[in-house]
Short mmCIF file of C-alpha atoms and ligand atoms in Angstrom, two decimals:
data_model
loop_
_atom_site.label_atom_id
_atom_site.label_comp_id
_atom_site.label_asym_id
_atom_site.label_seq_id
_atom_site.Cartn_x
_atom_site.Cartn_y
_atom_site.Cartn_z
CA MET A 292 9.73 23.72 -9.31
CA LYS A 293 13.26 22.33 -8.95
CA ASP A 294 14.24 19.22 -6.95
CA TYR A 295 16.92 18.22 -4.70
CA MET A 296 18.56 14.80 -4.68
CA LEU A 297 18.48 12.82 -1.44
CA ALA A 298 21.54 10.40 -0.86
CA ASN A 299 20.08 7.72 -2.15
CA ASN A 300 19.54 9.61 -5.66
CA ILE A 301 15.68 9.76 -5.04
CA SER A 302 14.43 13.39 -6.05
CA ILE A 303 12.50 15.46 -3.70
CA PRO A 304 10.81 18.30 -4.95
CA SER A 305 12.47 21.36 -3.16
CA ILE A 306 9.32 22.79 -1.41
CA GLY A 307 6.70 21.10 0.39
CA PHE A 308 3.40 22.27 1.24
CA GLY A 309 2.94 21.97 5.16
CA THR A 310 -0.49 20.80 6.46
CA TRP A 311 0.51 21.14 10.24
CA THR A 312 -3.07 22.01 11.96
CA LEU A 313 -5.17 21.63 9.01
CA ASP A 314 -7.35 19.08 10.94
CA GLU A 315 -10.64 19.92 9.59
CA HIS A 316 -12.03 18.19 6.47
CA ASP A 317 -13.20 20.83 4.12
CA ILE A 318 -9.95 23.14 5.03
CA CYS A 319 -7.52 20.56 4.39
CA VAL A 320 -9.12 18.84 1.51
CA ALA A 321 -9.58 22.68 -0.23
CA ALA A 322 -5.89 23.61 0.93
CA VAL A 323 -4.12 20.53 -0.40
CA THR A 324 -6.13 20.41 -3.70
CA ALA A 325 -5.40 24.09 -3.97
CA ALA A 326 -1.68 23.16 -3.46
CA LEU A 327 -1.76 20.23 -6.01
CA GLU A 328 -3.44 22.85 -8.49
CA SER A 329 -0.75 25.53 -7.90
CA GLY A 330 1.81 23.16 -9.09
CA TYR A 331 3.07 21.72 -5.62
CA ARG A 332 4.05 17.89 -5.88
CA HIS A 333 5.27 17.29 -2.30
CA ILE A 334 3.09 17.08 0.56
CA ASP A 335 4.36 16.63 4.35
CA THR A 336 1.95 15.53 6.88
CA ALA A 337 2.30 13.37 10.22
CA ALA A 338 0.18 10.69 12.07
CA ILE A 339 -0.35 13.41 14.72
CA TYR A 340 -1.89 15.89 12.62
CA LYS A 341 -4.82 13.57 12.14
CA ASN A 342 -5.19 14.76 8.57
CA GLU A 343 -3.67 11.79 6.64
CA ALA A 344 -7.38 10.64 5.66
CA PHE A 345 -8.26 14.11 4.47
CA ILE A 346 -4.96 14.51 2.18
CA GLY A 347 -5.77 10.64 0.72
CA GLU A 348 -8.97 12.19 -0.21
CA ALA A 349 -7.48 15.17 -2.01
CA LEU A 350 -5.09 12.99 -3.93
CA LYS A 351 -7.74 10.72 -4.99
CA GLN A 352 -9.60 13.81 -6.40
CA SER A 353 -6.62 15.13 -8.15
CA SER A 354 -5.68 13.94 -11.64
CA ILE A 355 -1.96 13.78 -10.93
CA LYS A 356 -0.32 10.35 -11.07
CA ARG A 357 0.84 9.25 -7.75
CA GLU A 358 4.48 8.77 -9.06
CA ASP A 359 4.57 12.66 -9.54
CA ILE A 360 3.45 13.34 -5.89
CA PHE A 361 6.12 13.12 -3.04
CA ILE A 362 4.40 12.20 0.42
CA THR A 363 6.20 12.65 3.64
CA THR A 364 4.40 11.04 6.82
CA LYS A 365 5.67 10.57 10.36
CA LEU A 366 5.62 8.17 12.95
CA TRP A 367 4.30 9.59 16.21
CA ASN A 368 5.94 9.60 19.91
CA ASP A 369 3.53 7.06 21.15
CA VAL A 370 4.51 4.42 18.97
CA ARG A 371 8.13 2.89 19.39
CA GLY A 372 9.59 -1.03 18.55
CA TYR A 373 10.04 -2.86 15.19
CA ASP A 374 6.26 -4.27 15.13
CA GLU A 375 4.38 -1.38 16.48
CA THR A 376 6.10 0.51 13.95
CA ILE A 377 5.30 -1.58 10.97
CA GLN A 378 1.95 -1.14 12.31
CA ALA A 379 2.03 2.57 12.29
CA PHE A 380 3.14 2.44 8.75
CA GLU A 381 0.58 0.52 7.57
CA THR A 382 -2.35 2.77 9.28
CA SER A 383 -1.03 5.72 7.84
CA ILE A 384 -0.95 4.40 4.07
CA ALA A 385 -3.90 3.10 4.66
CA LYS A 386 -5.31 6.47 5.77
CA LEU A 387 -3.68 8.32 3.00
CA GLY A 388 -4.79 5.67 0.69
CA ILE A 389 -1.37 4.78 -1.28
CA ASP A 390 0.72 1.54 -1.20
CA TYR A 391 3.92 3.09 -0.26
CA ILE A 392 5.10 6.39 1.21
CA ASP A 393 7.73 8.49 -0.39
CA LEU A 394 9.46 9.61 2.82
CA TYR A 395 8.84 8.30 6.80
CA LEU A 396 10.31 10.08 9.22
CA ILE A 397 10.60 9.68 13.29
CA HIS A 398 8.79 12.64 14.40
CA TRP A 399 10.99 13.48 17.58
CA PRO A 400 13.98 11.68 19.01
CA ASN A 401 12.97 11.61 22.79
CA PRO A 402 9.14 10.96 23.33
CA VAL A 403 8.02 11.50 27.02
CA LYS A 404 6.92 7.88 27.02
CA TYR A 405 10.08 6.55 25.98
CA ARG A 406 12.47 9.22 27.93
CA THR A 407 14.53 6.51 29.90
CA ASN A 408 15.24 4.28 26.77
CA TRP A 409 14.54 6.37 23.81
CA LYS A 410 17.94 5.28 22.19
CA GLN A 411 16.86 1.90 22.00
CA MET A 412 13.12 2.32 20.75
CA ASN A 413 14.10 4.89 17.95
CA ALA A 414 16.86 1.84 17.08
CA GLU A 415 14.18 -0.66 16.75
CA SER A 416 11.60 1.93 15.05
CA TYR A 417 14.41 2.85 12.89
CA ARG A 418 15.14 -0.88 12.04
CA ALA A 419 11.37 -1.40 11.09
CA MET A 420 11.69 1.62 8.58
CA GLU A 421 14.80 0.16 6.98
CA ASP A 422 13.04 -3.29 6.60
CA LEU A 423 10.38 -1.11 4.87
CA TYR A 424 12.70 0.51 2.97
CA ASN A 425 14.10 -2.33 1.79
CA GLN A 426 10.77 -3.99 0.68
CA GLY A 427 10.21 -1.04 -1.53
CA LYS A 428 7.28 0.54 0.53
CA ILE A 429 9.18 3.81 1.85
CA ARG A 430 11.35 5.30 -0.95
CA ALA A 431 13.08 7.45 1.65
CA ILE A 432 13.54 7.49 5.43
CA GLY A 433 14.86 10.07 7.93
CA VAL A 434 14.04 11.70 11.31
CA SER A 435 12.69 14.99 12.33
CA ASN A 436 13.86 17.29 15.33
CA PHE A 437 17.05 15.27 15.98
CA MET A 438 20.04 17.12 17.28
CA GLU A 439 23.82 16.15 17.02
CA HIS A 440 23.42 13.49 19.94
CA HIS A 441 20.14 11.80 18.88
CA LEU A 442 21.74 11.11 15.37
CA ASP A 443 25.00 10.02 17.00
CA ALA A 444 22.95 7.43 19.23
CA LEU A 445 21.22 6.17 15.71
CA LEU A 446 24.05 5.87 13.64
CA GLU A 447 25.80 3.47 16.27
CA THR A 448 22.85 0.76 14.99
CA CYS A 449 21.36 1.92 11.78
CA LYS A 450 22.48 0.35 8.52
CA ILE A 451 21.28 3.12 6.45
CA ILE A 452 21.88 6.74 7.02
CA PRO A 453 18.71 8.81 7.42
CA MET A 454 17.86 10.87 4.39
CA VAL A 455 16.14 13.56 5.98
CA ASN A 456 16.46 15.58 8.93
CA GLN A 457 13.06 18.12 9.16
CA ILE A 458 13.70 20.91 11.84
CA GLU A 459 12.80 24.07 12.69
CA LEU A 460 14.62 26.73 10.64
CA HIS A 461 14.04 30.25 9.75
CA PRO A 462 15.70 33.91 9.75
CA GLY A 463 16.17 34.18 13.91
CA LEU A 464 16.82 30.24 14.40
CA LEU A 465 19.86 29.22 12.03
CA GLN A 466 20.45 25.93 13.86
CA ASN A 467 24.17 26.23 12.63
CA ASN A 468 25.48 23.30 14.54
CA ILE A 469 23.23 20.50 13.36
CA VAL A 470 22.93 21.94 9.89
CA HIS A 471 26.53 21.29 9.75
CA TYR A 472 26.38 17.87 11.18
CA CYS A 473 23.76 16.68 8.64
CA ARG A 474 25.62 18.23 5.65
CA GLN A 475 28.97 16.40 6.71
CA LYS A 476 26.65 13.11 6.64
CA ASN A 477 24.58 14.26 3.34
CA ILE A 478 21.52 14.21 5.62
CA LEU A 479 19.11 17.08 3.88
CA ILE A 480 17.64 19.63 5.82
CA GLU A 481 13.98 20.43 5.81
CA ALA A 482 12.85 23.55 7.11
CA TYR A 483 9.73 23.17 9.39
CA SER A 484 8.16 26.64 10.47
CA PRO A 485 10.05 28.28 7.59
CA LEU A 486 8.11 31.41 7.83
CA GLY A 487 8.07 31.37 11.69
CA ARG A 488 4.31 30.56 12.01
CA ALA A 489 3.90 34.00 10.30
CA LYS A 490 5.28 35.74 12.96
CA LEU A 491 8.40 36.84 10.86
CA LEU A 492 6.01 38.06 8.11
CA ASP A 493 5.58 41.60 9.92
CA LYS A 494 9.44 42.11 10.54
CA LEU A 495 10.55 45.94 9.17
CA GLU A 496 14.21 44.21 8.18
CA LEU A 497 12.38 41.62 6.29
CA ARG A 498 9.65 43.86 4.69
CA ASP A 499 12.54 46.06 3.70
CA ILE A 500 14.23 43.29 1.49
CA ALA A 501 10.84 42.18 -0.01
CA ASP A 502 10.25 45.86 -1.01
CA LYS A 503 13.64 45.85 -2.80
CA TYR A 504 12.88 42.47 -4.73
CA ASN A 505 9.24 43.49 -5.15
CA CYS A 506 7.63 40.45 -3.54
CA SER A 507 6.39 39.46 -0.46
CA VAL A 508 8.04 38.79 2.96
CA ALA A 509 7.14 35.20 2.97
CA GLN A 510 9.00 34.73 -0.50
CA ILE A 511 11.98 36.45 0.28
CA ILE A 512 12.25 34.23 3.62
CA LEU A 513 11.34 30.74 1.15
CA ARG A 514 13.90 32.12 -1.32
CA TRP A 515 16.57 32.48 1.54
CA GLN A 516 15.73 28.86 2.52
CA LEU A 517 16.48 27.44 -0.71
CA GLN A 518 19.51 29.45 -1.67
CA LYS A 519 20.88 27.99 1.97
CA GLY A 520 20.15 24.56 0.52
CA TYR A 521 17.22 23.61 2.91
CA LEU A 522 13.84 22.40 1.99
CA PRO A 523 11.32 24.59 3.16
CA LEU A 524 7.68 23.51 4.08
CA PRO A 525 5.04 26.38 4.16
CA ARG A 526 1.70 25.79 5.43
CA SER A 527 -0.91 28.25 3.94
CA THR A 528 -4.94 27.61 3.81
CA ASN A 529 -5.20 31.07 1.38
CA ALA A 530 -5.37 29.51 -2.22
CA LYS A 531 -3.34 32.98 -3.13
CA ARG A 532 -0.81 32.51 -0.78
CA ILE A 533 -0.64 28.64 -1.43
CA LYS A 534 0.42 29.95 -5.21
CA GLN A 535 2.44 32.89 -3.64
CA ASN A 536 4.96 30.34 -1.51
CA ILE A 537 6.02 28.35 -4.60
CA GLN A 538 6.61 31.46 -7.20
CA VAL A 539 9.98 31.78 -5.61
CA PHE A 540 12.29 30.47 -8.65
CA ASP A 541 12.51 33.43 -10.84
CA PHE A 542 14.63 35.80 -8.53
CA THR A 543 17.92 35.80 -6.70
CA LEU A 544 18.75 36.95 -3.17
CA ASP A 545 21.89 38.61 -3.65
CA ASP A 546 24.83 37.70 -1.06
CA ASN A 547 24.54 40.64 0.76
CA ASP A 548 20.88 40.14 1.45
CA ILE A 549 21.44 36.58 2.28
CA ALA A 550 24.08 37.32 4.81
CA TYR A 551 22.01 40.33 6.25
CA ILE A 552 18.80 37.54 6.67
CA ASP A 553 21.63 35.13 8.24
CA ASN A 554 22.37 37.77 10.88
CA LEU A 555 18.82 38.88 11.71
CA ALA A 556 18.27 38.20 15.13
CA TYR A 557 14.58 37.58 17.15
CA ASP A 558 13.83 36.28 20.32
CA ASP A 559 9.96 35.92 20.05
CA VAL A 560 9.84 33.63 16.71
CA SER A 561 11.37 30.22 17.40
CA SER A 562 8.91 27.80 19.36
CA ASN A 563 11.80 26.93 21.77
CA LYS A 564 10.87 23.12 22.03
CA ASN A 565 13.73 20.99 23.30
CA PRO A 566 13.50 17.96 21.82
CA ASP A 567 14.93 16.24 25.38
CA THR A 568 12.29 17.79 27.68
CA ILE A 569 9.15 18.14 25.32
CA GLU A 570 5.99 16.79 27.33
CA PHE A 571 4.64 15.07 24.68
N1 NAP B 811 8.30 18.39 12.23
C1 NAP B 811 7.83 18.78 13.40
O1 NAP B 811 8.06 18.70 14.16
C2 NAP B 811 6.85 19.95 12.50
C3 NAP B 811 6.64 21.08 13.50
C4 NAP B 811 6.23 22.20 12.52
C5 NAP B 811 5.73 22.39 11.48
N2 NAP B 811 5.87 21.22 10.95
C6 NAP B 811 5.94 21.17 9.48
O2 NAP B 811 6.31 22.32 8.68
C7 NAP B 811 4.73 23.17 8.41
C8 NAP B 811 5.21 24.86 8.40
O3 NAP B 811 5.24 24.97 9.34
P1 NAP B 811 3.84 25.89 10.47
O4 NAP B 811 2.86 25.16 10.21
O5 NAP B 811 4.43 25.99 11.84
O6 NAP B 811 4.32 27.20 9.69
P2 NAP B 811 4.69 28.19 8.72
O7 NAP B 811 4.73 27.51 7.57
O8 NAP B 811 5.65 28.85 8.93
O9 NAP B 811 3.49 29.46 8.82
C9 NAP B 811 2.30 29.25 8.91
C10 NAP B 811 1.61 30.21 8.97
O10 NAP B 811 2.05 31.61 7.84
C11 NAP B 811 1.00 31.95 7.30
N3 NAP B 811 0.98 32.52 5.78
C12 NAP B 811 1.68 31.28 4.71
N4 NAP B 811 2.22 31.81 3.64
C13 NAP B 811 2.05 33.37 3.84
C14 NAP B 811 2.06 34.15 3.07
N5 NAP B 811 2.63 33.60 2.02
N6 NAP B 811 1.55 35.51 3.25
C15 NAP B 811 1.25 35.57 4.64
N7 NAP B 811 1.11 34.80 5.51
C16 NAP B 811 1.37 33.46 5.21
C17 NAP B 811 0.00 31.09 7.45
O11 NAP B 811 -1.69 31.87 7.43
P3 NAP B 811 -2.72 31.44 6.32
O12 NAP B 811 -2.81 30.08 6.62
O13 NAP B 811 -3.60 32.37 6.81
O14 NAP B 811 -1.85 31.77 4.99
C18 NAP B 811 -0.01 30.35 8.52
O15 NAP B 811 -0.66 31.20 9.96
C19 NAP B 811 4.09 22.64 9.04
O16 NAP B 811 2.59 22.77 8.19
C20 NAP B 811 4.14 20.95 8.83
O17 NAP B 811 3.91 20.35 7.89
C21 NAP B 811 6.73 20.26 11.31
#
């Protein structure tokens, strides 16, 4: 698997294994183990996924060295503030059974609990993340679900520009404005729900392209994400599909097909979550 380079020269494997909804012990341990055995070296979790301990178990069982695996976790919406963020970080690494995190993200910019003071609370949490970064306890820091105005606010106070913004991005949801903004600032875009939570996989237009390249729709979408310069985070609980989803480095979509996928419009795939009105 190829790597991307973050703004601070840390390399990050270009596909991460998504673990949202893998909140049952056996399913999560089996899926993460299958991912590691298939060649994934990047796992995406979050405090709210309630599976950090299960992932820790899979890491412990694996013979892969800690430094060869890139682990991302996220600060959930009920926690903001300097001390509270340090505490949440300590809880996450204890559950994961590791002593540093590769990438720590603020999960959402404007939680319902902090709707009246989100700017100030994000600034305080991010200050704690910067200190953890400077102490070597986190190798990279970033955000998730941040739109331009959320990043504008954070950039007024932060000392370290976020290295990553993890957003929903897939065919039918191109997120052009925030992608452009992040590119200007050298913030890597991670694409969550890259397969549109499987809703894209039966789209006829994508099936036609998959037939042309003799691969699956999932592989076409993931290849499209990579050629656009995004870092996709596909999730699967099926060992064959887990493996299939990283077998995307031996073919290249031609420019016409990339442009065709760019122009696909679907109104039933995006989760339509507005970060300023979410109720969590
Ligand atoms: N930051 C955020 O707010 C946020 C929000 C959402 C997600 N995420 C991250 O992004 C990750 C991925 O997004 P997601 O979980 O929403 O969904 P996704 O990866 O877009 O889609 C997962 C679905 O696709 C199916 N699938 C996967 N590979 C397949 C293949 N090759 N062929 C057929 N079906 C396939 C899976 O079913 P099977 O299991 O049956 O294969 C599952 O139902 C999450 O797990 C999480 O890590 C982050």
